[in-house]
């Protein structure tokens, strides 16, 4: 192989990595800008290859090559800063749960599974739920077919909220724990639900649970991330303003290191149990190199982590993920210091984004209504 061609290829890769990183800094909500936030792990890996490759082939560089190397170094440092918090190299945001005697450890196991509506391998999820016995099961993209299949587990789950839809945004909640005044809300778009409920833990403490699945920015769904961002920030603002002890879970169609998710944490004060642990990449099942975390859980500082892990495939394009939390209010004061703090700019940007999201949501809702009328 001609080594000069390899060197030019490495320089081309370096230029591409720098360009993609800087492109993602544009203050736009369009999918073709926000989409580059997703593959940061992949961008980082390719950037490291390009960086070391340029060093290996170092010789008498021209000025433009020095500039390229400096720009690559800066953009690679940025990508590393975004990704490293989700590894063991970073300080844990949520502490490991303490061992407590049986009966005193008030734990809650939550399984989140985007089932993929066309997926017919329903028994795989049923068997997994029967095996793992989560206290809470949240399914996304679940329609009537999935609702009927999950009737097999209902004897173990006396509390349910069912929103079967065939538009890829159906949602079901199954709970062993008491649900108090559950509501289905359509925060941004008329046919995209979210579930809001209070939840009574084993020890009697009542907390809030929010189940979300906003529309993603993509060429096949939403042109912009505006409604997705606004929905997440709206719920985060509500949690903070009402001083709620809360858990938020679901397929957020966003990654943990995006500017919106990080702002959501600052606005809500909720913690991310993956920080200081591992990625929990749940999508896409079939493409190991093209995976990132779309299925999330965030919670108040009074919870610690027993375990968080990705579950085996159930035939969907998403892996299920199960998180076990422990209610330890005595740890709240220690962990609150780990929560990122909102600045004045965050508050202003959140209010602006929510207003933009409402307007965009009206527009998208009307488009959906017109589509339904045309097919009806």
PDB file of N, CA and C in Angstrom, residues 21 48 50 123 173 175-176 214 237 261 295 317:
ATOM      1  N   UNK A  21     -17.389  18.223  14.112  1.00  0.00           N
ATOM      2  CA  UNK A  21     -17.467  18.743  15.476  1.00  0.00           C
ATOM      3  C   UNK A  21     -17.891  20.204  15.480  1.00  0.00           C
ATOM      4  N   UNK A  48      -9.269   9.954  17.338  1.00  0.00           N
ATOM      5  CA  UNK A  48      -8.046   9.432  17.954  1.00  0.00           C
ATOM      6  C   UNK A  48      -7.179   8.747  16.901  1.00  0.00           C
ATOM      7  N   UNK A  50      -7.100   9.416  13.686  1.00  0.00           N
ATOM      8  CA  UNK A  50      -6.519  10.457  12.841  1.00  0.00           C
ATOM      9  C   UNK A  50      -5.386  11.181  13.565  1.00  0.00           C
ATOM     10  N   UNK A 123     -43.076 -12.376  22.633  1.00  0.00           N
ATOM     11  CA  UNK A 123     -42.839 -13.307  23.740  1.00  0.00           C
ATOM     12  C   UNK A 123     -41.480 -13.083  24.384  1.00  0.00           C
ATOM     13  N   UNK A 173     -47.572   1.564  30.674  1.00  0.00           N
ATOM     14  CA  UNK A 173     -46.921   1.558  31.983  1.00  0.00           C
ATOM     15  C   UNK A 173     -47.569   0.464  32.830  1.00  0.00           C
ATOM     16  N   UNK A 175     -47.198  -1.468  36.632  1.00  0.00           N
ATOM     17  CA  UNK A 175     -46.568  -1.207  37.929  1.00  0.00           C
ATOM     18  C   UNK A 175     -47.070  -2.156  39.004  1.00  0.00           C
ATOM     19  N   UNK A 176     -46.117  -2.648  39.794  1.00  0.00           N
ATOM     20  CA  UNK A 176     -46.467  -3.400  40.991  1.00  0.00           C
ATOM     21  C   UNK A 176     -46.758  -2.446  42.146  1.00  0.00           C
ATOM     22  N   UNK A 214     -40.501  11.627  23.173  1.00  0.00           N
ATOM     23  CA  UNK A 214     -40.714  12.704  22.200  1.00  0.00           C
ATOM     24  C   UNK A 214     -40.252  12.328  20.798  1.00  0.00           C
ATOM     25  N   UNK A 237     -38.455  21.737  34.054  1.00  0.00           N
ATOM     26  CA  UNK A 237     -38.824  22.992  34.725  1.00  0.00           C
ATOM     27  C   UNK A 237     -39.946  22.754  35.729  1.00  0.00           C
ATOM     28  N   UNK A 261     -30.104  17.743  26.762  1.00  0.00           N
ATOM     29  CA  UNK A 261     -30.171  16.859  27.923  1.00  0.00           C
ATOM     30  C   UNK A 261     -29.340  17.409  29.071  1.00  0.00           C
ATOM     31  N   UNK A 295     -32.210   5.519  25.512  1.00  0.00           N
ATOM     32  CA  UNK A 295     -33.172   5.190  26.566  1.00  0.00           C
ATOM     33  C   UNK A 295     -32.556   5.572  27.916  1.00  0.00           C
ATOM     34  N   UNK A 317     -35.216  -2.663  17.648  1.00  0.00           N
ATOM     35  CA  UNK A 317     -33.967  -1.979  17.305  1.00  0.00           C
ATOM     36  C   UNK A 317     -33.333  -1.351  18.541  1.00  0.00           C
TER      37      UNK A 317
END
